[in-house]
PDB file of C-alpha atoms in Angstrom:
ATOM      1  CA  PRO A   1     172.519  63.554 -47.746  1.00 80.00           C
ATOM      2  CA  GLN A   2     172.982  60.384 -49.304  1.00 85.00           C
ATOM      3  CA  VAL A   3     173.923  57.135 -47.346  1.00 91.00           C
ATOM      4  CA  ALA A   4     175.351  54.222 -48.860  1.00 93.00           C
ATOM      5  CA  LEU A   5     174.575  50.887 -46.711  1.00 95.00           C
ATOM      6  CA  PRO A   6     176.223  47.305 -46.931  1.00 94.00           C
ATOM      7  CA  ASP A   7     173.433  45.771 -48.625  1.00 94.00           C
ATOM      8  CA  ALA A   8     169.994  45.699 -50.105  1.00 94.00           C
ATOM      9  CA  GLY A   9     168.347  44.213 -46.691  1.00 93.00           C
ATOM     10  CA  ALA A  10     169.864  47.468 -44.708  1.00 96.00           C
ATOM     11  CA  VAL A  11     168.142  49.365 -46.777  1.00 96.00           C
ATOM     12  CA  ALA A  12     164.742  47.581 -46.721  1.00 94.00           C
ATOM     13  CA  ALA A  13     164.780  47.481 -42.732  1.00 96.00           C
ATOM     14  CA  LEU A  14     166.141  50.485 -42.214  1.00 95.00           C
ATOM     15  CA  ALA A  15     163.325  52.248 -39.907  1.00 95.00           C
ATOM     16  CA  PRO A  16     164.960  55.817 -39.025  1.00 93.00           C
ATOM     17  CA  ASP A  17     164.047  58.239 -36.288  1.00 94.00           C
ATOM     18  CA  LEU A  18     162.184  60.396 -38.750  1.00 95.00           C
ATOM     19  CA  HIS A  19     161.704  63.393 -36.031  1.00 95.00           C
ATOM     20  CA  ALA A  20     165.199  63.530 -35.995  1.00 94.00           C
ATOM     21  CA  VAL A  21     165.607  63.619 -39.958  1.00 93.00           C
ATOM     22  CA  SER A  22     162.742  66.257 -40.383  1.00 93.00           C
ATOM     23  CA  ARG A  23     165.417  68.663 -37.733  1.00 93.00           C
ATOM     24  CA  TRP A  24     168.454  68.301 -40.328  1.00 92.00           C
ATOM     25  CA  PRO A  25     168.782  71.318 -42.405  1.00 90.00           C
ATOM     26  CA  TYR A  26     168.144  68.879 -45.788  1.00 90.00           C
ATOM     27  CA  ARG A  27     165.514  68.408 -47.973  1.00 89.00           C
ATOM     28  CA  GLY A  28     165.376  64.586 -47.559  1.00 92.00           C
ATOM     29  CA  LEU A  29     167.743  61.716 -46.804  1.00 94.00           C
ATOM     30  CA  ILE A  30     168.368  58.700 -49.396  1.00 95.00           C
ATOM     31  CA  VAL A  31     169.693  55.834 -48.426  1.00 96.00           C
ATOM     32  CA  THR A  32     170.916  53.219 -51.074  1.00 97.00           C
ATOM     33  CA  ALA A  33     172.579  49.995 -51.388  1.00 97.00           C
ATOM     34  CA  ALA A  34     174.106  47.765 -54.430  1.00 96.00           C
ATOM     35  CA  GLY A  35     171.347  45.546 -55.351  1.00 93.00           C
ATOM     36  CA  SER A  36     171.481  42.059 -54.479  1.00 79.00           C
ATOM     37  CA  GLY A  37     169.646  38.825 -55.538  1.00 69.00           C
ATOM     38  CA  SER A  38     167.122  40.944 -57.641  1.00 70.00           C
ATOM     39  CA  GLU A  39     167.519  42.497 -61.380  1.00 88.00           C
ATOM     40  CA  ALA A  40     168.556  45.599 -59.761  1.00 94.00           C
ATOM     41  CA  ASP A  41     171.672  47.407 -60.097  1.00 96.00           C
ATOM     42  CA  PHE A  42     170.659  49.563 -56.776  1.00 96.00           C
ATOM     43  CA  VAL A  43     168.113  49.942 -54.596  1.00 96.00           C
ATOM     44  CA  SER A  44     166.927  53.291 -52.444  1.00 96.00           C
ATOM     45  CA  ARG A  45     164.678  54.368 -50.264  1.00 96.00           C
ATOM     46  CA  PHE A  46     163.879  58.222 -49.378  1.00 95.00           C
ATOM     47  CA  PHE A  47     162.677  59.694 -46.297  1.00 95.00           C
ATOM     48  CA  GLY A  48     161.721  63.538 -46.246  1.00 94.00           C
ATOM     49  CA  PRO A  49     159.954  64.584 -43.158  1.00 94.00           C
ATOM     50  CA  ALA A  50     160.903  67.961 -43.088  1.00 92.00           C
ATOM     51  CA  VAL A  51     158.782  68.936 -46.523  1.00 92.00           C
ATOM     52  CA  GLY A  52     155.805  66.398 -45.174  1.00 92.00           C
ATOM     53  CA  ILE A  53     157.365  63.050 -47.094  1.00 92.00           C
ATOM     54  CA  PRO A  54     157.915  60.317 -44.230  1.00 94.00           C
ATOM     55  CA  GLU A  55     159.005  58.375 -46.852  1.00 93.00           C
ATOM     56  CA  ASP A  56     158.104  59.220 -51.183  1.00 91.00           C
ATOM     57  CA  PRO A  57     157.203  55.662 -52.695  1.00 87.00           C
ATOM     58  CA  VAL A  58     159.162  56.504 -55.790  1.00 87.00           C
ATOM     59  CA  THR A  59     161.793  59.265 -56.016  1.00 83.00           C
ATOM     60  CA  GLY A  60     162.538  60.401 -59.433  1.00 83.00           C
ATOM     61  CA  SER A  61     164.527  63.328 -58.131  1.00 86.00           C
ATOM     62  CA  ALA A  62     166.870  61.113 -55.380  1.00 89.00           C
ATOM     63  CA  HIS A  63     167.886  59.077 -58.715  1.00 88.00           C
ATOM     64  CA  CYS A  64     169.459  62.244 -60.450  1.00 87.00           C
ATOM     65  CA  THR A  65     171.974  61.780 -57.574  1.00 89.00           C
ATOM     66  CA  LEU A  66     171.668  57.995 -57.512  1.00 93.00           C
ATOM     67  CA  ALA A  67     172.193  57.241 -60.932  1.00 91.00           C
ATOM     68  CA  PRO A  68     175.640  59.158 -61.559  1.00 90.00           C
ATOM     69  CA  TYR A  69     176.740  57.929 -57.765  1.00 93.00           C
ATOM     70  CA  TRP A  70     176.208  54.498 -58.847  1.00 94.00           C
ATOM     71  CA  SER A  71     177.605  54.692 -62.456  1.00 93.00           C
ATOM     72  CA  GLY A  72     180.531  55.824 -61.288  1.00 92.00           C
ATOM     73  CA  VAL A  73     180.597  52.692 -58.635  1.00 94.00           C
ATOM     74  CA  LEU A  74     179.585  49.748 -61.254  1.00 94.00           C
ATOM     75  CA  GLY A  75     180.971  51.147 -64.685  1.00 94.00           C
ATOM     76  CA  LYS A  76     177.450  51.126 -66.181  1.00 93.00           C
ATOM     77  CA  SER A  77     175.838  54.127 -67.716  1.00 91.00           C
ATOM     78  CA  THR A  78     172.214  52.342 -67.853  1.00 91.00           C
ATOM     79  CA  MET A  79     171.006  50.641 -64.783  1.00 93.00           C
ATOM     80  CA  LEU A  80     167.567  49.168 -63.238  1.00 93.00           C
ATOM     81  CA  ALA A  81     166.816  50.647 -59.980  1.00 93.00           C
ATOM     82  CA  GLN A  82     164.469  49.975 -57.244  1.00 93.00           C
ATOM     83  CA  GLN A  83     162.609  51.680 -54.465  1.00 92.00           C
ATOM     84  CA  LEU A  84     162.291  49.543 -51.521  1.00 93.00           C
ATOM     85  CA  SER A  85     159.270  51.746 -49.878  1.00 89.00           C
ATOM     86  CA  GLN A  86     155.941  49.593 -49.269  1.00 86.00           C
ATOM     87  CA  ARG A  87     154.393  50.610 -52.641  1.00 87.00           C
ATOM     88  CA  GLY A  88     157.983  50.216 -54.296  1.00 86.00           C
ATOM     89  CA  GLY A  89     158.836  50.909 -57.912  1.00 87.00           C
ATOM     90  CA  GLU A  90     161.551  50.641 -60.217  1.00 88.00           C
ATOM     91  CA  LEU A  91     163.704  53.022 -62.385  1.00 88.00           C
ATOM     92  CA  GLU A  92     165.544  52.436 -65.677  1.00 89.00           C
ATOM     93  CA  VAL A  93     168.210  55.438 -65.023  1.00 89.00           C
ATOM     94  CA  GLU A  94     170.992  56.238 -67.818  1.00 88.00           C
ATOM     95  CA  VAL A  95     173.848  58.483 -67.144  1.00 88.00           C
ATOM     96  CA  GLY A  96     174.994  60.669 -69.856  1.00 80.00           C
ATOM     97  CA  GLY A  97     176.803  63.754 -71.316  1.00 64.00           C
ATOM     98  CA  GLU A  98     179.632  64.845 -72.251  1.00 54.00           C
ATOM     99  CA  GLU A  99     183.085  63.574 -72.190  1.00 53.00           C
ATOM    100  CA  GLU A 100     184.878  67.004 -71.450  1.00 47.00           C
ATOM    101  CA  GLU A 101     186.129  67.238 -67.767  1.00 53.00           C
ATOM    102  CA  GLY A 102     183.774  69.133 -65.852  1.00 53.00           C
ATOM    103  CA  ALA A 103     181.266  68.565 -67.918  1.00 49.00           C
ATOM    104  CA  SER A 104     177.764  68.047 -66.128  1.00 54.00           C
ATOM    105  CA  ALA A 105     175.657  65.019 -67.009  1.00 56.00           C
ATOM    106  CA  ARG A 106     172.274  64.194 -67.711  1.00 60.00           C
ATOM    107  CA  VAL A 107     170.033  61.568 -66.031  1.00 62.00           C
ATOM    108  CA  TRP A 108     167.055  59.979 -68.218  1.00 61.00           C
ATOM    109  CA  ILE A 109     164.668  58.132 -65.984  1.00 61.00           C
ATOM    110  CA  ARG A 110     162.013  55.526 -67.241  1.00 63.00           C
ATOM    111  CA  GLY A 111     159.186  54.199 -65.491  1.00 61.00           C
ATOM    112  CA  ASP A 112     155.647  52.966 -65.446  1.00 59.00           C
ATOM    113  CA  THR A 113     153.281  55.102 -62.572  1.00 55.00           C
ATOM    114  CA  LEU A 114     150.699  53.523 -60.665  1.00 53.00           C
ATOM    115  CA  GLY A 115     147.390  55.189 -60.430  1.00 51.00           C
TER     116      GLY A 115
END
């Protein structure tokens, strides 16, 4: 599931019960909020203890759902995302697709990897 929190501080401070999250019938938990006081349009964290990832430092797949969500909220197609894990990371995401009703959107993700 994806949960929107009130602000970036709440996302950064979140300490979920990973044992409880691991028992959910989902791959993981995405938490997000609008960016506040930073260049980022939105922030997030991803917890996936059920698949052996207590917290993923930077999760491209999560941004495939976050980008369309925040595009609708913010009215933007290109956004800067920041993942607030301990290592952290930034991604540029872009939502595009056909203008036809019911057409699938495409999400492009750009960023640098750390060695």
